[in-house]
Coordinates of C-alpha atoms and ligand atoms in Angstrom, one line a residue:
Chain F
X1 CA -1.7 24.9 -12.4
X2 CA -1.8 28.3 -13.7
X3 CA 1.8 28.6 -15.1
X4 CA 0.8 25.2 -16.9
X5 CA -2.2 27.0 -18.2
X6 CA -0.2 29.7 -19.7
X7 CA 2.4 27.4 -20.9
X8 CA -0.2 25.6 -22.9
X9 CA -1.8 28.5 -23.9
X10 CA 1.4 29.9 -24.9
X11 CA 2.3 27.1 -26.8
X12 CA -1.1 27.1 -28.9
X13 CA -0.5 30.4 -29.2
X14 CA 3.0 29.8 -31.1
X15 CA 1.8 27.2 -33.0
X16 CA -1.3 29.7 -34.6
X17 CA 1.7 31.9 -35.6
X18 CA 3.7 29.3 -36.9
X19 CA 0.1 28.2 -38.7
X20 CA 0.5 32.0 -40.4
X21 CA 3.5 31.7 -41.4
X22 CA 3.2 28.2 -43.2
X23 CA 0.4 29.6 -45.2
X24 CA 2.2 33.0 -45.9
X25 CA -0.9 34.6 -44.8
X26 CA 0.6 37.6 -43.8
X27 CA 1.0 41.2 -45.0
X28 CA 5.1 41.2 -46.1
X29 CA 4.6 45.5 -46.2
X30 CA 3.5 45.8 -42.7
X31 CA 6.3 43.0 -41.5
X32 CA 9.1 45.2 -43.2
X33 CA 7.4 48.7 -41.7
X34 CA 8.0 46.7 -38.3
X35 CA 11.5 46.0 -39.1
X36 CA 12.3 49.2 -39.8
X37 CA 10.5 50.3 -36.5
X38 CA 12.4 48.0 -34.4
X39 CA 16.0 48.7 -35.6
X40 CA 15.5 52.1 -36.0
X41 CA 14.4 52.3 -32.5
X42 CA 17.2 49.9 -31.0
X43 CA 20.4 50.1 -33.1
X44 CA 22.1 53.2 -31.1
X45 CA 21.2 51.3 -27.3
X46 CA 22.1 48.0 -28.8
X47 CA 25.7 49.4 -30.6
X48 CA 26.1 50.9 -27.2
X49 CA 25.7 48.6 -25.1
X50 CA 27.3 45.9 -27.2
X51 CA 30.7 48.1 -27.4
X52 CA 30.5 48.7 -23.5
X53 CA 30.1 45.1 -22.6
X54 CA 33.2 44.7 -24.7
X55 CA 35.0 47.2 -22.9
X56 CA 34.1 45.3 -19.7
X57 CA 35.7 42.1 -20.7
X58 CA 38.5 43.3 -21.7
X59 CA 39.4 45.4 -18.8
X60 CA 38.7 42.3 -16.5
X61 CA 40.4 40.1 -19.1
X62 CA 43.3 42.8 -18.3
X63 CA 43.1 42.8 -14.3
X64 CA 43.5 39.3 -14.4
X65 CA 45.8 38.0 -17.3
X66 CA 48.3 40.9 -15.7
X67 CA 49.2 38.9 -13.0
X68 CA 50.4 36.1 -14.6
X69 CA 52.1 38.1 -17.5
X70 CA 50.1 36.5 -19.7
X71 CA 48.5 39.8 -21.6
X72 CA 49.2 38.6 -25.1
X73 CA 45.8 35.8 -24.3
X74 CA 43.6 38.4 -23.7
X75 CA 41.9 39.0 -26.9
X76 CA 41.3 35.6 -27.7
X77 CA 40.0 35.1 -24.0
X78 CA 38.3 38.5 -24.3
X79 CA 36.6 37.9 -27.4
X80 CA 35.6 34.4 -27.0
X81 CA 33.9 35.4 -23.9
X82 CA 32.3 38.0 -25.5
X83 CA 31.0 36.1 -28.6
X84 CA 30.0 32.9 -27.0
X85 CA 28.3 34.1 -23.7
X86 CA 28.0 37.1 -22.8
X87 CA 27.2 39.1 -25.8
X88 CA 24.3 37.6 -26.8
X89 CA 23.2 37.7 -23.2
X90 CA 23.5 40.8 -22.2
X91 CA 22.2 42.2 -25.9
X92 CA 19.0 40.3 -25.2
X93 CA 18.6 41.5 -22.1
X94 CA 18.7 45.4 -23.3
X95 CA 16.4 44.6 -26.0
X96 CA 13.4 42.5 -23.8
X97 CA 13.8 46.0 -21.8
X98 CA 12.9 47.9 -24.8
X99 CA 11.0 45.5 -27.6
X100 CA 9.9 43.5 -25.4
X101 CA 8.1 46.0 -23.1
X102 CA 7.2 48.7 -25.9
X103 CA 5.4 45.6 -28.4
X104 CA 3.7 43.9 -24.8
X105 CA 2.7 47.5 -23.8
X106 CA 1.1 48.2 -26.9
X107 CA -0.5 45.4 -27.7
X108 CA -2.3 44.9 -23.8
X109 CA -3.8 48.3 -24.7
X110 CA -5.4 47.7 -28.0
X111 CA -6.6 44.8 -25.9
X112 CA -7.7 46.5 -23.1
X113 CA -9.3 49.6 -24.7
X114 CA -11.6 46.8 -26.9
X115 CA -9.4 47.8 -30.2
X116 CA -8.8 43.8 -30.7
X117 CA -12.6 43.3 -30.5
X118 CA -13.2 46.3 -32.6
X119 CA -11.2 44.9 -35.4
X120 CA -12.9 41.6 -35.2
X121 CA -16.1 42.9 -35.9
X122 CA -14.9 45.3 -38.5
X123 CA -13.5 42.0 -40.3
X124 CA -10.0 42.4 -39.7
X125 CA -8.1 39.1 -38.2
X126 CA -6.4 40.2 -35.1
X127 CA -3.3 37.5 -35.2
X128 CA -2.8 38.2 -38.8
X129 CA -2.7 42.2 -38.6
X130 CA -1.3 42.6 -35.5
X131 CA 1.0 39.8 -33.6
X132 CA 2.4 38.5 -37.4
X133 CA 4.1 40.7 -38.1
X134 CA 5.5 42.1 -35.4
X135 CA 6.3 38.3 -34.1
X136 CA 8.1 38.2 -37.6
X137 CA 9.6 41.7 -37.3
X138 CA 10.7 41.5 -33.6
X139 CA 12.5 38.0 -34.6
X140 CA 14.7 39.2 -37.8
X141 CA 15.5 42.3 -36.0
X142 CA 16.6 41.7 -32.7
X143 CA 18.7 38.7 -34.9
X144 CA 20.4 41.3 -36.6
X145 CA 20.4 43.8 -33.8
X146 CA 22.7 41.3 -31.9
X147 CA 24.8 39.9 -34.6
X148 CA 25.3 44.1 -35.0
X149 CA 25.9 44.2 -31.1
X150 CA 28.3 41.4 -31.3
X151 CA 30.8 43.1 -33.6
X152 CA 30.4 46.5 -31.4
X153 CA 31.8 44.5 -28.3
X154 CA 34.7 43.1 -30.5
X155 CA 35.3 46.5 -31.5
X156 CA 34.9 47.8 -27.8
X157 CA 37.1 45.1 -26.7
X158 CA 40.1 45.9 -28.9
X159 CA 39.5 50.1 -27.9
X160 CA 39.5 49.0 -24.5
X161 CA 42.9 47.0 -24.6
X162 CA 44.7 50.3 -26.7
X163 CA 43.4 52.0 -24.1
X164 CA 44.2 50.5 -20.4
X165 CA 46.3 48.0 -21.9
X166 CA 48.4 49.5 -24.1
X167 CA 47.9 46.1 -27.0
X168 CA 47.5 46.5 -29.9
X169 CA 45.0 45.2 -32.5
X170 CA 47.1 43.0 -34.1
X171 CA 48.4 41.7 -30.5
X172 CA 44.6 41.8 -30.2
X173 CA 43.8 39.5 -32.6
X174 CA 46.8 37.4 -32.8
X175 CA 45.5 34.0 -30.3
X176 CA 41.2 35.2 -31.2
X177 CA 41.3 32.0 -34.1
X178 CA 42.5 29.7 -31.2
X179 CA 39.8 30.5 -28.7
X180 CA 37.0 31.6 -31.3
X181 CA 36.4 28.8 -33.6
X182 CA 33.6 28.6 -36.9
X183 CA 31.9 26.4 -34.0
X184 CA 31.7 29.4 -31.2
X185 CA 30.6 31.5 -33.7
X186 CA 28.0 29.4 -35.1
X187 CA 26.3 28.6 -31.4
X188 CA 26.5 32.3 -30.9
X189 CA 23.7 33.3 -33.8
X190 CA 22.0 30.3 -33.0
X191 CA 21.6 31.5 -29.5
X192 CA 20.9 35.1 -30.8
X193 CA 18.1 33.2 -33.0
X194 CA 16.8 31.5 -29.8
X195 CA 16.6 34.5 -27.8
X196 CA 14.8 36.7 -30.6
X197 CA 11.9 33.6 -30.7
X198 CA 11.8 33.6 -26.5
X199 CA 11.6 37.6 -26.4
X200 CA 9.0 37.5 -29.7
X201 CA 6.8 35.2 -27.8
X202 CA 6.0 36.4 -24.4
X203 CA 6.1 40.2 -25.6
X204 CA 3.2 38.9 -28.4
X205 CA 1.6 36.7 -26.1
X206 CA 1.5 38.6 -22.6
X207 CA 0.5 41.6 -24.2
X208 CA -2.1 40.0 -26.9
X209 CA -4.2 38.1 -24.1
X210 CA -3.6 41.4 -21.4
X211 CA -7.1 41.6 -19.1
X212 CA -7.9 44.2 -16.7
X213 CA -7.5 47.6 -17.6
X214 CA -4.3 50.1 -17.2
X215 CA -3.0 47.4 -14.3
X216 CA -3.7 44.9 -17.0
X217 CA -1.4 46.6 -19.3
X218 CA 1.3 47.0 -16.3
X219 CA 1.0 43.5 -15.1
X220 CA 1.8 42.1 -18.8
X221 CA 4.6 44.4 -19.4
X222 CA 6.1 43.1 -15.9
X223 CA 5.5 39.2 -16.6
X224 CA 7.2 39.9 -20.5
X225 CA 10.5 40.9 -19.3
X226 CA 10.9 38.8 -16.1
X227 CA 9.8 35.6 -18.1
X228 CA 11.8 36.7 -21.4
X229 CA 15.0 36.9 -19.1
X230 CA 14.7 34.2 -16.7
X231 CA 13.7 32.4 -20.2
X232 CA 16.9 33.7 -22.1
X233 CA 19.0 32.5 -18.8
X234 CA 18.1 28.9 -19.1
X235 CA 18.0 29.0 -22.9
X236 CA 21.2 30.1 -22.4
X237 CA 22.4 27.5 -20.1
X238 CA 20.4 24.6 -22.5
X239 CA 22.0 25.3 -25.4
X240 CA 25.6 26.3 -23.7
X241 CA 25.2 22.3 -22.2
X242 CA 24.5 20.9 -25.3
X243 CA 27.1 22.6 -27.3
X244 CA 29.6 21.8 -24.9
X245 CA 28.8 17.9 -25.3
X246 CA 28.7 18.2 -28.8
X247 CA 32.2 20.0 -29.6
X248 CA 33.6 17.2 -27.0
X249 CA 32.2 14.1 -28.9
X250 CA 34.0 16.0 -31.9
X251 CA 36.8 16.9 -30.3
X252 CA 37.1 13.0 -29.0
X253 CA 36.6 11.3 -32.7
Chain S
X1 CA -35.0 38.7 -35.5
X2 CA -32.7 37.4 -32.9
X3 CA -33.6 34.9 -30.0
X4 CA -31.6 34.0 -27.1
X5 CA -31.8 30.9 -25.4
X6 CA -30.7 29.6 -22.1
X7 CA -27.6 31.4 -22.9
X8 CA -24.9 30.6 -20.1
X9 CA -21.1 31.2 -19.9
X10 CA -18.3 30.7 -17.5
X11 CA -14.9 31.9 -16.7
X12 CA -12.8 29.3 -15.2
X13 CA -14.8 28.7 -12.2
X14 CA -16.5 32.0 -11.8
X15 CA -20.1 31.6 -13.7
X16 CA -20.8 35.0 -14.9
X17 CA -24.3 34.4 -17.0
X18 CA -26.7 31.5 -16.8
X19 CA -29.7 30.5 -18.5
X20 CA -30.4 34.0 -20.4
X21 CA -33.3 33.7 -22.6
X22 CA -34.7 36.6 -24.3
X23 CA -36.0 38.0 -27.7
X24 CA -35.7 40.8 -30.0
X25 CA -38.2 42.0 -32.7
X26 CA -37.1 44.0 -36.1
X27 CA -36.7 48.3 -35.1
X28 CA -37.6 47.1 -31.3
X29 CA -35.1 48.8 -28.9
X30 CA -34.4 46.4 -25.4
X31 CA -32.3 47.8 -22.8
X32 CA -30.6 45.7 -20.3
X33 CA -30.1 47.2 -17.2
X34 CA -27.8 45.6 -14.1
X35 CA -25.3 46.6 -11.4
X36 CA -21.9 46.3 -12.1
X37 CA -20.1 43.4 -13.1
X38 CA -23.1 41.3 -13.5
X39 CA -22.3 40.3 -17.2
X40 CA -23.8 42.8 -19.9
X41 CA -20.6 43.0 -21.8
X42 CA -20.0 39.7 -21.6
X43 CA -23.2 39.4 -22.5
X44 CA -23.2 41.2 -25.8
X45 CA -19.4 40.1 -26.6
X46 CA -21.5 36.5 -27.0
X47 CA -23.5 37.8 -29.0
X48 CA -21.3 39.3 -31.5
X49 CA -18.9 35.9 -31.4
X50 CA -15.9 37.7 -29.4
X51 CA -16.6 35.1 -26.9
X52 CA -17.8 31.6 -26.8
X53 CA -20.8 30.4 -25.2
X54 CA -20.8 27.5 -23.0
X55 CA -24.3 26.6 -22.9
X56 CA -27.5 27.8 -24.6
X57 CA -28.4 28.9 -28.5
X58 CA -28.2 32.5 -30.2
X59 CA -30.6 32.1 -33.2
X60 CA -30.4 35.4 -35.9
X61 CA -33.0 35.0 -38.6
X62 CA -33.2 31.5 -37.9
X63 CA -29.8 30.5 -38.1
X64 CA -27.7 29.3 -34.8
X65 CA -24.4 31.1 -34.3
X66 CA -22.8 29.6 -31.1
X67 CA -21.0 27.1 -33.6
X68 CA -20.4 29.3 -36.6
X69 CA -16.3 29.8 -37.3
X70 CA -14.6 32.7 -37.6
X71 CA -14.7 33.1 -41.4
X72 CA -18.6 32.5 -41.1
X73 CA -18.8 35.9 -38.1
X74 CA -17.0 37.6 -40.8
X75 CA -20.4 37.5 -42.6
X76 CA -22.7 37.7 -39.6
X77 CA -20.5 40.9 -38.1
X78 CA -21.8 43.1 -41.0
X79 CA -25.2 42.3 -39.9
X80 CA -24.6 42.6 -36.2
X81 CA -22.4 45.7 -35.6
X82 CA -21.3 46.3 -32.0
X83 CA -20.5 49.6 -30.6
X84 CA -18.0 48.9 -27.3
X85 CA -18.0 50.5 -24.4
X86 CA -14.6 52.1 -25.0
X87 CA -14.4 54.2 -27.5
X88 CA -12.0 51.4 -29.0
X89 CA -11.1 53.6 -31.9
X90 CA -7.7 52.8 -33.7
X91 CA -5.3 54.8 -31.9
X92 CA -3.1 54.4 -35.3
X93 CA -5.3 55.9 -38.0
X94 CA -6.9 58.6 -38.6
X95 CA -10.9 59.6 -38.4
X96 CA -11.1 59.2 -42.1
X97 CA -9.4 55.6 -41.6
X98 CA -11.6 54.8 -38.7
X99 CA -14.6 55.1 -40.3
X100 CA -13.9 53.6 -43.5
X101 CA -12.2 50.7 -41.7
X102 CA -15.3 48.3 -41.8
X103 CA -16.2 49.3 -45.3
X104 CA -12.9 48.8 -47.2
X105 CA -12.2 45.3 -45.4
X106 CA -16.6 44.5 -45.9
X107 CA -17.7 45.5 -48.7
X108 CA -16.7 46.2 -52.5
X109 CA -17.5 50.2 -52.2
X110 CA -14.5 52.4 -54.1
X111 CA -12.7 55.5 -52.8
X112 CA -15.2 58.0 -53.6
X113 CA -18.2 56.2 -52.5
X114 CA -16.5 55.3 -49.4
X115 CA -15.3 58.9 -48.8
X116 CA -19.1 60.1 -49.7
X117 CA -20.2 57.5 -46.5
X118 CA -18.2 58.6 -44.5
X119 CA -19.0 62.6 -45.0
X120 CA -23.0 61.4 -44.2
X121 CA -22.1 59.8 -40.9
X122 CA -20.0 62.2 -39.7
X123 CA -23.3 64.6 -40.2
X124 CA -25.3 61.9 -38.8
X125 CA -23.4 62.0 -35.5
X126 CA -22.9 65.6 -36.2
X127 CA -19.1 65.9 -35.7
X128 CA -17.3 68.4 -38.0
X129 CA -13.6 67.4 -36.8
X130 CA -10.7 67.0 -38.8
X131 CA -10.6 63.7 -40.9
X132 CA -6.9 63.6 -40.4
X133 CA -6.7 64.3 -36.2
X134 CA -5.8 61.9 -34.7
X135 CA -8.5 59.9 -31.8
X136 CA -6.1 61.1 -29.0
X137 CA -6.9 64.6 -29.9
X138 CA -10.3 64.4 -29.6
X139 CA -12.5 64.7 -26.5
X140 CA -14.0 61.5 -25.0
X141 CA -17.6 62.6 -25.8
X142 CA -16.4 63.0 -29.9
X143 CA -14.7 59.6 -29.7
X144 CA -17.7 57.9 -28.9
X145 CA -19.5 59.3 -31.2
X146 CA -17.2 58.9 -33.8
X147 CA -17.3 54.8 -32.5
X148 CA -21.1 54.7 -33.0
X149 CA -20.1 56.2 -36.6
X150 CA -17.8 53.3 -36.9
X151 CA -19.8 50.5 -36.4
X152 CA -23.1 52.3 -37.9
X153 CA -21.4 52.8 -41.1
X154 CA -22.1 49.0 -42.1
X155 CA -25.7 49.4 -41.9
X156 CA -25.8 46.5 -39.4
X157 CA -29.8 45.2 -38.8
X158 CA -28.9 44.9 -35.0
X159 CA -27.3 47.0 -33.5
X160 CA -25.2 46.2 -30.0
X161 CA -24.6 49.0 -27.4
X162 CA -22.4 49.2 -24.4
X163 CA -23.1 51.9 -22.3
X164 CA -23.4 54.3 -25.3
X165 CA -24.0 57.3 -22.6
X166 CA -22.3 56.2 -19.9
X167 CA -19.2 59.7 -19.0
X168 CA -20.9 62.0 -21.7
X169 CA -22.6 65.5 -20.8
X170 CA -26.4 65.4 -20.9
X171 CA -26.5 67.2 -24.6
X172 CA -24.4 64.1 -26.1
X173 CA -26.5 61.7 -24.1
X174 CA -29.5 62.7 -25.6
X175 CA -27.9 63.1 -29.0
X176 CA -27.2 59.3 -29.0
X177 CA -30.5 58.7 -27.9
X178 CA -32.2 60.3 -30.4
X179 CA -30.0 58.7 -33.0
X180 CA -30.6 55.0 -31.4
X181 CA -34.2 55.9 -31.5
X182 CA -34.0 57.4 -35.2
X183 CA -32.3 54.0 -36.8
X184 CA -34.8 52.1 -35.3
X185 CA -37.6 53.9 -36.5
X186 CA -36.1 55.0 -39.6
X187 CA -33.9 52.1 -40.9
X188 CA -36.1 49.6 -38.7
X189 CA -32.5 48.6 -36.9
X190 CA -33.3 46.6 -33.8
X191 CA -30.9 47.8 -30.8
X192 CA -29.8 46.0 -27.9
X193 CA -28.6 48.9 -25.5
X194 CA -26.4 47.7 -22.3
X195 CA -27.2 51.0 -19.7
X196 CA -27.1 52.1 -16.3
X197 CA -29.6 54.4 -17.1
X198 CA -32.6 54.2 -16.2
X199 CA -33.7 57.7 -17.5
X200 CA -32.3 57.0 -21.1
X201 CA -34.0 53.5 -20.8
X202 CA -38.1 54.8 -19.8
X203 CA -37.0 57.6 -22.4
X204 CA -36.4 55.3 -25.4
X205 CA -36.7 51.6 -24.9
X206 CA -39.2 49.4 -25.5
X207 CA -38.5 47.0 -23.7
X208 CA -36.4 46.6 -20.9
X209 CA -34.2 43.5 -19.2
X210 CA -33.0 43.2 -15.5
X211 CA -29.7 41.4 -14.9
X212 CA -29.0 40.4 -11.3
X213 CA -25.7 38.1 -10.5
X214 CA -25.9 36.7 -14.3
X215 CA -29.3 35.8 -14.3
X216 CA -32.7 37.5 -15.8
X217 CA -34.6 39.0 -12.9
X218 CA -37.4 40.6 -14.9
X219 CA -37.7 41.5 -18.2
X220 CA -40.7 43.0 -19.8
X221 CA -42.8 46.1 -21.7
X222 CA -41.6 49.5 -20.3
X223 CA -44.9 50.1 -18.6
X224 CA -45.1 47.0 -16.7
X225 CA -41.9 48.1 -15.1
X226 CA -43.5 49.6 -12.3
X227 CA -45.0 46.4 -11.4
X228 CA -41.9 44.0 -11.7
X229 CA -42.5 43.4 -7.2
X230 CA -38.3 43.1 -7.7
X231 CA -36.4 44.9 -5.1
X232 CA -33.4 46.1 -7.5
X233 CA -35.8 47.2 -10.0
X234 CA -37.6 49.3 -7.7
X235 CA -33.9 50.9 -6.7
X236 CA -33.1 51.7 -10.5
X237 CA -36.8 53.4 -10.2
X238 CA -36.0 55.1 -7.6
X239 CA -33.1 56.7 -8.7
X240 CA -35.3 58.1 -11.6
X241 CA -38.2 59.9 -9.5
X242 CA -35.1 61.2 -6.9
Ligands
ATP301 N1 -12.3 37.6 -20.7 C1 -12.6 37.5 -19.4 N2 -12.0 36.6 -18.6 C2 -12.3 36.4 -17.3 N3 -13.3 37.1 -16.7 C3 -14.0 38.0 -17.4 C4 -13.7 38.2 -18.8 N4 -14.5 39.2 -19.2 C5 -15.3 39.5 -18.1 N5 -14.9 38.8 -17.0 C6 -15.6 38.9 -15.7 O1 -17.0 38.8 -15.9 C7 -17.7 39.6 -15.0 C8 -18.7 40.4 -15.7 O2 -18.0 41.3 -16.5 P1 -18.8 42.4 -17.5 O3 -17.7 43.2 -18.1 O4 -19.7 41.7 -18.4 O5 -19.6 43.2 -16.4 P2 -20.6 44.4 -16.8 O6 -21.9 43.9 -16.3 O7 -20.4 44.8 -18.2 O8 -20.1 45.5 -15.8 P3 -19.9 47.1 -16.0 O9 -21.2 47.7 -15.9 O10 -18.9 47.5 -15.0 O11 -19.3 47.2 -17.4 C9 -16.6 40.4 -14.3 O12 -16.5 39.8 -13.0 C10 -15.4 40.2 -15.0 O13 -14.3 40.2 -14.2
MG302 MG1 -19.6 46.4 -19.2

């Protein structure tokens, strides 16, 4: 009963936003000063850990593909692994640990130290001032953050193969159009997309409606990141389903 | 001035007010007194519109606010300022920005009236602080002040307290006593004040409400306190002679 409360009240919640956003009734200043907040903030963890996970692939790409002397597959294998699954994944993951619980953190204590309710009566709308543009801001950055994250594990990937594989980039590169097609590439941002809107959500919406004081604030920060990842999981698997069906029908015609 | 009527309002299943019913005269101060947790936040919250009754009316000057949408509050707010029981201050602005919050979003004033506003609060609550600190470096007692300053700034008619004294030293307490008691009888503001203090309430209210478990248990004239026959009030007057 109550996870069906919150879903519908997280739902209503979205659709207010979205009611923002039709209208443009938003400050476009603040939503770029967020932006800049947000990327400043993440770029360094997100190149970092994009160019480790990356490294990762490849060297397992490596362990295995060495056995059956077929090393000259492992960027394409290493790179389309990276690109269509585990990029994004991971990348999301990192940033619901930091946007996600800094922005739900924040907002539970305006909430729970009566700021919210403060700016109501001092004529100030809440929703517009506060979750707009940080909903906006949360969404265009962590989009770029991973797209940026993306390329750092391609780039991680090929240092990794130089290094414990002795291959070189252009042996790198040289089967990557065979396992990474415009299709992979595409699904990957749209999953990036899809994950920005999950992790913009709950950190907005946990944190907006926190109750109870400091454990308030802690309870909201908690529920944000497990809900955001378990959310991002089966986004994940959703969308992987349906793109699968959808390249077979065209691979089929 | 403002009438309350068989006010009631529930959370879920847990009812936390019912059938509140009380009035409130121009420059009258009313204290509500109650244990904890029996509603006198939520109480005033209704009040202001930061939460939605579910039964009862709330009638200011004549006109019923219980249905009144946001945009219309927008209006009312100016005339019914509340000050929270946090400090509640922006923790992202400035004093300066704090106090001139309300008027730069409520009214048509320009930089150096504003500015001139804010200077004769900050003497009215007597706090010579930096405008540009910050509220994190300010002592608790200052931010309160500097909250009352906030919502005081509008020149509301009512004014809404919660727990104005409630953690400050005895010199502030009586400081924001004597300024309740001076915009009543000055600016003929009418003041609900949400207390636990009894000693604050015989010092300056006129009249006085008892809360128990969401409902009114006695309300009446200071004087008559002593003969409410209530059990808790007799405990809150206790405290006081102790
Ligand atoms: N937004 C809310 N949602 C659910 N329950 C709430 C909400 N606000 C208050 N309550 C509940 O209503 C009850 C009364 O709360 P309220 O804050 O009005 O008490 P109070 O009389 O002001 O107490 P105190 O003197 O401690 O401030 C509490 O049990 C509280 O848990
Ligand atoms: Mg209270």
């Amino acid at each position: 009963m109550s996870f069906l409360t919150s879903l519908g009240q997280g739902v209503i919640f979205l659709t207010t936003i979205l009611g923002y956003f039709k209208r443009l009734d938003f400050s476009v200043n603040e939503v770029f000063e967020q932006i800049w907040k947000v990327t400043k903030e993440s770029a360094l963890m997100t190149s970092t850990a994009g160019f480790f996970v990356g490294a990762i692939m490849t060297i397992q790409f490596t362990l295995q593909l060495n056995e059956f002397g077929a090393l000259g597959y492992l960027g394409g294998l290493a790179t389309s692994g990276t690109v269509r699954e585990i990029g994004p994944l991971l990348i999301a993951f990192m940033l619901s640990g930091k946007i996600g619980a800094y922005t739900s953190a924040e907002l539970g204590t305006m909430r729970v130290t009566e700021q919210i309710d403060a700016l109501k009566c001092l004529g100030a709308d809440p929703i517009r001032e506060l979750v707009v543009p940080r909903f906006l801001a949360i969404i265009l950055s962590s989009f770029f953050l991973l797209g940026f994250g993306l390329v750092m594990s391609i780039l991680g990937g090929v240092f990794m193969a130089r290094i414990f594989g002795g291959i070189s980039p252009e042996e790198y590169f040289r089967y990557v159009p065979q396992f990474v097609h415009l299709g992979s590439i595409v699904l990957s941002f749209l999953k990036c997309l899809l994950f920005a809107i999950i992790l913009a959500t709950n950190c907005s919406f946990f944190g907006f409606y926190a109750s109870g004081g400091a454990l308030g604030v802690g309870r909201a920060v908690v529920k944000t990141a497990v809900i955001t990842m378990v959310g991002i999981v089966i986004a994940d698997w959703i969308t992987s389903q349906i793109a699968d069906v959808i390249l077979r029908t065209v691979v089929q015609s | 001035m403002l009438r309350v009527s068989h006010l009631g309002k529930s959370f879920a299943d847990q009812t936390i007010l019912k059938n509140v019913s009380f009035e409130l005269d121009a420059g009258e101060i009313v204290f509500v007194l109650g244990t904890s947790g029996t509603g006198k936040s939520v109480l005033l919250k209704l009040l202001v519109g930061l939460l939605k009754p579910d039964a009862g009316e709330v009638y200011f000057k004549g006109q019923e606010l219980t249905q009144k949408t946001e945009a219309e509050w927008n209006l009312i707010r100016q005339k019914i300022g509340m000050v929270f029981q946090q400090p509640a201050l922006f923790d992202s602005l400035n004093v300066f920005e704090n106090l001139a919050f309300g008027l730069r979003r409520l009214t048509q004033l320009d930089e150096y009236q504003i500015q001139k506003k804010v200077a004769a609060f900050l003497e009215l609550v007597q706090i010579r602080c930096d405008l540009q600190s910050f509220p994190s470096q300010l002592s608790y007692g200052t931010q309160k002040r500097l909250s009352f300053a906030r919502t005081a700034i509008l020149e509301p008619e009512i004014l809404l307290f919660d727990e104005p004294t409630t953690g400050l030293d005895p010199q502030s307490t009586y400081a924001i006593n004597t300024l309740i008691q001076k915009m009543s009888k000055e600016l003929r503001v009418s003041s609900i004040v949400v207390s636990h203090d009894m000693e604050c309430a015989m010092a300056i209210a006129d009249r006085i409400i008892f809360l128990d478990k969401g409902e009114v248990l006695w309300q009446g004239a200071k004087d008559q306190i002593r003969h409410s026959g209530k059990d808790l009030v007799n405990q809150f007057l206790m405290d006081l002679t102790l």
